[in-house]
GROMACS .gro file of C-alpha atoms in nm:
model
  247
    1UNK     CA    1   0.000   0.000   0.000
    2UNK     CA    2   0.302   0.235   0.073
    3UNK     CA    3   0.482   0.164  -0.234
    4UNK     CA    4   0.132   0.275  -0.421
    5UNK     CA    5   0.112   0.588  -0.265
    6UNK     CA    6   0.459   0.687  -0.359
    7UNK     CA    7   0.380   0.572  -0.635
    8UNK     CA    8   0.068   0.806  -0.704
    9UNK     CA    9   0.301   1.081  -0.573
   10UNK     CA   10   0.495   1.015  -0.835
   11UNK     CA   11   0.308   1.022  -1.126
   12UNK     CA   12   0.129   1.340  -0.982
   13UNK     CA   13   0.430   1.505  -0.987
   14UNK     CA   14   0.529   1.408  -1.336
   15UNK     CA   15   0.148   1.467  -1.459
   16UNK     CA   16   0.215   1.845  -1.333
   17UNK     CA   17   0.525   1.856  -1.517
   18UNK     CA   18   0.384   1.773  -1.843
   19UNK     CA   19   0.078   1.945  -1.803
   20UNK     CA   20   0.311   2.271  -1.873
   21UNK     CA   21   0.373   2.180  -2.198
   22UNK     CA   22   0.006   2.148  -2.263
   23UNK     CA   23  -0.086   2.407  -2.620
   24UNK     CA   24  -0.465   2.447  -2.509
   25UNK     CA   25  -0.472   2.723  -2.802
   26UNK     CA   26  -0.482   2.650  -3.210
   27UNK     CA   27  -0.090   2.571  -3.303
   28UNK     CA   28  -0.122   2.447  -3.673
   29UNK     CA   29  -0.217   2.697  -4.009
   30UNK     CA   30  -0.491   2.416  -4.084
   31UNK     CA   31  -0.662   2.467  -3.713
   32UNK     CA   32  -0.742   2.856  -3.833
   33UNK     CA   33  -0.904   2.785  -4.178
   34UNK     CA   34  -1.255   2.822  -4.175
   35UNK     CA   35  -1.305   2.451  -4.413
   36UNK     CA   36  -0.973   2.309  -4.224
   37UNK     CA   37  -0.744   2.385  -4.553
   38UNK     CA   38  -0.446   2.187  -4.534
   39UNK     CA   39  -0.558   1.907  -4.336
   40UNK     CA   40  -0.451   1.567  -4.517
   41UNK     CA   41  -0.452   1.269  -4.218
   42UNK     CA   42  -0.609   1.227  -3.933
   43UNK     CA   43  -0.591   0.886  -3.717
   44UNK     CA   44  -0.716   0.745  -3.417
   45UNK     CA   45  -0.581   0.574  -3.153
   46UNK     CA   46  -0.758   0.258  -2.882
   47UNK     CA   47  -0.644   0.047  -2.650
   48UNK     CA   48  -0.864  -0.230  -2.630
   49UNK     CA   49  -0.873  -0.551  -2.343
   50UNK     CA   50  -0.861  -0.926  -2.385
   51UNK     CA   51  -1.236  -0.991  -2.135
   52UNK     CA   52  -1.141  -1.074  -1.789
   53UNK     CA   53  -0.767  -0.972  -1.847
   54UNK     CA   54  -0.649  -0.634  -1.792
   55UNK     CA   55  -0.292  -0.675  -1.824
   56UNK     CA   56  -0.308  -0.843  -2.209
   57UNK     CA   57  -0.439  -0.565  -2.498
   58UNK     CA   58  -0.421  -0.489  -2.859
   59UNK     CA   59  -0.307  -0.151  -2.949
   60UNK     CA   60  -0.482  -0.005  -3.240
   61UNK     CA   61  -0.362   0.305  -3.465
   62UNK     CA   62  -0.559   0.356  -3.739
   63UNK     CA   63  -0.443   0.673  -4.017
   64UNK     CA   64  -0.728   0.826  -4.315
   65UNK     CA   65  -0.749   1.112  -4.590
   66UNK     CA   66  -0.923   1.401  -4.485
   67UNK     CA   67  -1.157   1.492  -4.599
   68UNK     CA   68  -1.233   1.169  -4.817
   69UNK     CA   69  -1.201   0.932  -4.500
   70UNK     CA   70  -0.994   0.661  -4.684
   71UNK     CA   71  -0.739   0.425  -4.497
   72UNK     CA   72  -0.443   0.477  -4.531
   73UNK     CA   73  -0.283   0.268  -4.256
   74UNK     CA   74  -0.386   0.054  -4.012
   75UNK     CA   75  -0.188  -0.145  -3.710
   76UNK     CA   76  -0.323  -0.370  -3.460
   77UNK     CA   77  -0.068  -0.557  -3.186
   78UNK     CA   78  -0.118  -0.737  -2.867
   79UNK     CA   79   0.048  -0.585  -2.615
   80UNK     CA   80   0.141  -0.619  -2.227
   81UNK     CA   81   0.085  -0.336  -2.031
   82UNK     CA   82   0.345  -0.299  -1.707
   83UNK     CA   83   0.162  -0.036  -1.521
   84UNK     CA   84  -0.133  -0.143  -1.286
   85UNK     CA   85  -0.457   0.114  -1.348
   86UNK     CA   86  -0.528   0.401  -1.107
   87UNK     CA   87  -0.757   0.634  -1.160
   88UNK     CA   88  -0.690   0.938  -1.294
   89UNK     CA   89  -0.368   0.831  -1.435
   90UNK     CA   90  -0.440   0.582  -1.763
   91UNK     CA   91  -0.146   0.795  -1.937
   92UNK     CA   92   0.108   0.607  -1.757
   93UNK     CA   93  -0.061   0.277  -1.883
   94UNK     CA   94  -0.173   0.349  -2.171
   95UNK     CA   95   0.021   0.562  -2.368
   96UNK     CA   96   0.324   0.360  -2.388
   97UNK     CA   97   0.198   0.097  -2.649
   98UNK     CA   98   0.017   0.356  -2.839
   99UNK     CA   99   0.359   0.590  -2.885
  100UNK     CA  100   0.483   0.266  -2.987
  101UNK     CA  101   0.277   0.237  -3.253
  102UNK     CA  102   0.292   0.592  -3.334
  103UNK     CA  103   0.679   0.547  -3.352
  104UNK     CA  104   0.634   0.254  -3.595
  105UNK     CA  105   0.408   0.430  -3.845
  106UNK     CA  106   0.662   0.765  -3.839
  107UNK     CA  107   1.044   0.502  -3.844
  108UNK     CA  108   0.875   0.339  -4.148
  109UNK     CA  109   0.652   0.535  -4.364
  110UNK     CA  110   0.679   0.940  -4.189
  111UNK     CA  111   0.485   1.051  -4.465
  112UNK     CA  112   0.153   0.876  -4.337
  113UNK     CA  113   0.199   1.034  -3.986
  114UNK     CA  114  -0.097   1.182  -3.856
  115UNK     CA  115  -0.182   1.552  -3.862
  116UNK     CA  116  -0.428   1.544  -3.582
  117UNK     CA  117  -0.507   1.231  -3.363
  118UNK     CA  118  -0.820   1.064  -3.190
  119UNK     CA  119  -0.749   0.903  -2.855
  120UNK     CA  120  -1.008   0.705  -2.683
  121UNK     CA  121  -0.980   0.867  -2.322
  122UNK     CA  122  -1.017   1.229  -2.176
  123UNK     CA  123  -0.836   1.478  -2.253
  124UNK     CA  124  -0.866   1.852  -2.088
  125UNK     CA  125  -1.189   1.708  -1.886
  126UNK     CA  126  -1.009   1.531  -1.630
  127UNK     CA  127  -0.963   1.598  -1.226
  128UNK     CA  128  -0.570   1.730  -1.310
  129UNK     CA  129  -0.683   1.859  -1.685
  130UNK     CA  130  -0.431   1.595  -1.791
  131UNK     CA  131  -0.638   1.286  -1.916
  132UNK     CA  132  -0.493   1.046  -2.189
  133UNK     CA  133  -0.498   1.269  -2.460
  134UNK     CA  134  -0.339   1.501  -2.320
  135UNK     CA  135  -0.048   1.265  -2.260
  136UNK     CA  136  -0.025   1.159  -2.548
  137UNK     CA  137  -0.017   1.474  -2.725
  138UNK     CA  138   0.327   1.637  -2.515
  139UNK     CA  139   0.493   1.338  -2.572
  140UNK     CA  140   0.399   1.238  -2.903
  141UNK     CA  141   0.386   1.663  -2.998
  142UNK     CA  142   0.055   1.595  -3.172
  143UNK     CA  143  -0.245   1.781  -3.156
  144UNK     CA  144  -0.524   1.545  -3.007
  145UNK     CA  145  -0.842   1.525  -2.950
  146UNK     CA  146  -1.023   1.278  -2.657
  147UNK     CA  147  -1.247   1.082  -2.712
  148UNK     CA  148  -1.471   0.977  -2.381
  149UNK     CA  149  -1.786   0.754  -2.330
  150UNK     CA  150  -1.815   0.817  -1.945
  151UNK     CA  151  -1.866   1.140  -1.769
  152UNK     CA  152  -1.619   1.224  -1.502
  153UNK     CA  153  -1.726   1.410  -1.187
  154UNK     CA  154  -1.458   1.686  -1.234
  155UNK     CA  155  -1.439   2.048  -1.077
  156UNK     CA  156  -1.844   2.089  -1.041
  157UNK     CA  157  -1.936   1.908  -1.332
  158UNK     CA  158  -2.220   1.654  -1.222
  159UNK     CA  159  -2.491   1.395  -1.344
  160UNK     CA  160  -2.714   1.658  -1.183
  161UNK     CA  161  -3.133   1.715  -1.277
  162UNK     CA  162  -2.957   1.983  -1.502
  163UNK     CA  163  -2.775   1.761  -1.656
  164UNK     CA  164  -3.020   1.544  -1.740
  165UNK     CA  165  -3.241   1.835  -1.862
  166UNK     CA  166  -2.978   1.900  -2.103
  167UNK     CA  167  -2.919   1.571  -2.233
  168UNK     CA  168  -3.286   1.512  -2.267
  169UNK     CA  169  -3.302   1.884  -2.541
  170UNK     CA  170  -3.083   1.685  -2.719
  171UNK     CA  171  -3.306   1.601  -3.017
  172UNK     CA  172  -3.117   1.411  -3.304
  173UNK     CA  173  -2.742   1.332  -3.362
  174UNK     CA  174  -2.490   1.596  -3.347
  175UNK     CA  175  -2.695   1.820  -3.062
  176UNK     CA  176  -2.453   1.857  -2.804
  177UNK     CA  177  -2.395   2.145  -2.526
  178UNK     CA  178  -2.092   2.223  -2.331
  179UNK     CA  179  -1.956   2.110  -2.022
  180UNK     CA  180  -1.791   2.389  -1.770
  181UNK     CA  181  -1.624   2.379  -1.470
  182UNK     CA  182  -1.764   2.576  -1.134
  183UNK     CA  183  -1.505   2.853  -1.271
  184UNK     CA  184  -1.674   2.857  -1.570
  185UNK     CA  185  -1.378   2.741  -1.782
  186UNK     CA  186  -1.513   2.473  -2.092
  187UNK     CA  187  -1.334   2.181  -2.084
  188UNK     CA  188  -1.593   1.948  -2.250
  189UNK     CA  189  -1.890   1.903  -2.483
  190UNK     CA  190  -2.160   1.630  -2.450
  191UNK     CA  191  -2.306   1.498  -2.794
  192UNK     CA  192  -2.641   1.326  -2.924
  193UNK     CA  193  -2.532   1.018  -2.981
  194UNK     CA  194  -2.765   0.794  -3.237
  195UNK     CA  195  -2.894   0.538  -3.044
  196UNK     CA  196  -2.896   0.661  -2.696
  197UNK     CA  197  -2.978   1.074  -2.571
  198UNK     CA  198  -2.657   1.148  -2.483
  199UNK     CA  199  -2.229   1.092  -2.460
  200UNK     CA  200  -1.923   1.330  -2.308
  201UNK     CA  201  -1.707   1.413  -2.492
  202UNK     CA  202  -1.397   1.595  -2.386
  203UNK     CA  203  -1.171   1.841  -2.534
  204UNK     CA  204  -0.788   1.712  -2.570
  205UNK     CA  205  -0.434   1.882  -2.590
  206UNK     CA  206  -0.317   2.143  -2.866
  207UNK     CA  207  -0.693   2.130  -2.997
  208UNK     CA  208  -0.958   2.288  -2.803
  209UNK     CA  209  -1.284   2.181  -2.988
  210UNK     CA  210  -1.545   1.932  -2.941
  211UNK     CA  211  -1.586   1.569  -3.063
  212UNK     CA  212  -1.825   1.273  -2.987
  213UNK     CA  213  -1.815   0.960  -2.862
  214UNK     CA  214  -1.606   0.681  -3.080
  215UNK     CA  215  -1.840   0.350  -3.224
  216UNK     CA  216  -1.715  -0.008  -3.099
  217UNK     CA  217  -1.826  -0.318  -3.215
  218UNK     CA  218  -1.678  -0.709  -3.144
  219UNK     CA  219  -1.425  -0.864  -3.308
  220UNK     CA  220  -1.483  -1.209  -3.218
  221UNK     CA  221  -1.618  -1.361  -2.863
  222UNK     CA  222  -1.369  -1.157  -2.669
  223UNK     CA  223  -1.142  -0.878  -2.794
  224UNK     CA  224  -1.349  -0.542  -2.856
  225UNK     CA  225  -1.207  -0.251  -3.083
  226UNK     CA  226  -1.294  -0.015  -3.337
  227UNK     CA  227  -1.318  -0.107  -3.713
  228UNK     CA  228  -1.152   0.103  -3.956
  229UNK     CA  229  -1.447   0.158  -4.111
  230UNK     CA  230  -1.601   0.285  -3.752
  231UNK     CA  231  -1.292   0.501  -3.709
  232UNK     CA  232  -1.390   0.683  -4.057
  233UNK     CA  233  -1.708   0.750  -3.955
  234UNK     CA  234  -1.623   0.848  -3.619
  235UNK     CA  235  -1.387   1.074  -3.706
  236UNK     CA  236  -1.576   1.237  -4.011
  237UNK     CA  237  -1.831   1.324  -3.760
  238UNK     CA  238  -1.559   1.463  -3.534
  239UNK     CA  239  -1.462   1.675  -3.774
  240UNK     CA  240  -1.822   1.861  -3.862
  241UNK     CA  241  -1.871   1.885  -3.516
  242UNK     CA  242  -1.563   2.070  -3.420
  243UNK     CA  243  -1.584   2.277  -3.727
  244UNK     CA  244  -1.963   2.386  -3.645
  245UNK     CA  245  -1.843   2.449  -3.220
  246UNK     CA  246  -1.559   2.700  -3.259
  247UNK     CA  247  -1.470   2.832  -2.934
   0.00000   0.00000   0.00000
């Protein structure tokens, strides 16, 4: 029990160190243009688990034209994560394999690297603003965007009657409304999803805009992660929303 508490101490120390390098503001030409001029490739990024093991996962980096939404790459590898889960802290699981991967795709073909990347997790909307896209994005120095299915109680932000209120406005897919912080600070948007009223969705480093929640569907008896096919649509819709949600 000690040797977990240092080593939470730890990793909330070295979450506050790379939450510094955090670019909450528009870094790229392509993020200023109105229609997104310039944009070529945009991926997306999972981690999903082997049922009843959460040590064993496959990695999953998936890369597509913009704004056609055609593969261009796709990678999926088992791998062994070394760092037991704590809330609040999935970077230091997670984002290992998945900078692997990223490293992969940019040793062997750099010219399919990403532009802008999709991470199944939180990113600004998270108790330390530091979720899993955020992680990702200092050390991989790409703009991202999480991707969230759960809401996170985080600075005020509640499943409250108000909450519910707004989820229940939302009328057909693509609604969404934002989610603030006591302070008033927008960290978050919540979107219609198709089948069900409502999903979080939350804001991630170097690109302060909204998305929706990411499609899954099985893969066999056990493994679950998203198709590329899911990924295009996903993202496509992504990319209308934060277009039409300019902060």
């Amino acid at each position: 029990m000690a040797l977990e508490g240092e080593m939470v101490l730890k990793w909330e120390r070295e979450q506050a160190r790379l939450r510094e390098s955090v670019k909450e503001e528009d870094t790229e030409d392509w993020q200023r243009s109105p229609d997104f001029s310039g944009l070529e490739r945009v991926g997306g990024v999972d981690l999903s688990f082997i049922k009843g093991n959460d040590i064993n996962a496959c990695a999953h980096l998936v890369v597509l034209t913009y704004p056609h939404m055609k593969l261009l790459y796709e990678d999926c590898k088992m791998v062994t994560l070394n760092a037991p889960y704590v809330a609040g802290f999935l970077g230091f699981r997670e984002a290992p394999p998945l900078l692997q991967a990223l490293e992969k795709l940019k040793n062997e073909q750099p010219n399919l690297m990403p532009q802008v990347l999709f991470v199944d997790g939180n990113g600004l909307f998270h108790y330390r603003e530091f979720g899993l896209a955020c992680h990702l994005g200092v050390l991989s120095d790409l703009p991202c965007v999480g991707v969230a299915k759960n809401l996170l109680h985080v600075e005020g932000v509640l499943r409250s009657e108000e909450h519910h209120s707004q989820i229940n406005a939302l009328q057909k897919s693509g609604d969404s409304f934002y989610l603030a912080t006591a302070s008033g600070k927008v960290l978050a948007s919540q979107k219609a999803r198709q089948q069900r009223p409502g999903t979080k969705t939350p804001s991630g480093d170097r690109m302060e805009k909204k998305t929706l929640e990411e499609p899954r569907l099985s893969r066999g008896p056990v493994l679950l992660w998203p198709t590329s096919e899911q990924w295009m649509i996903m993202i496509q819709q992504c990319m209308i929303m934060i277009r039409s949600n300019t902060l």
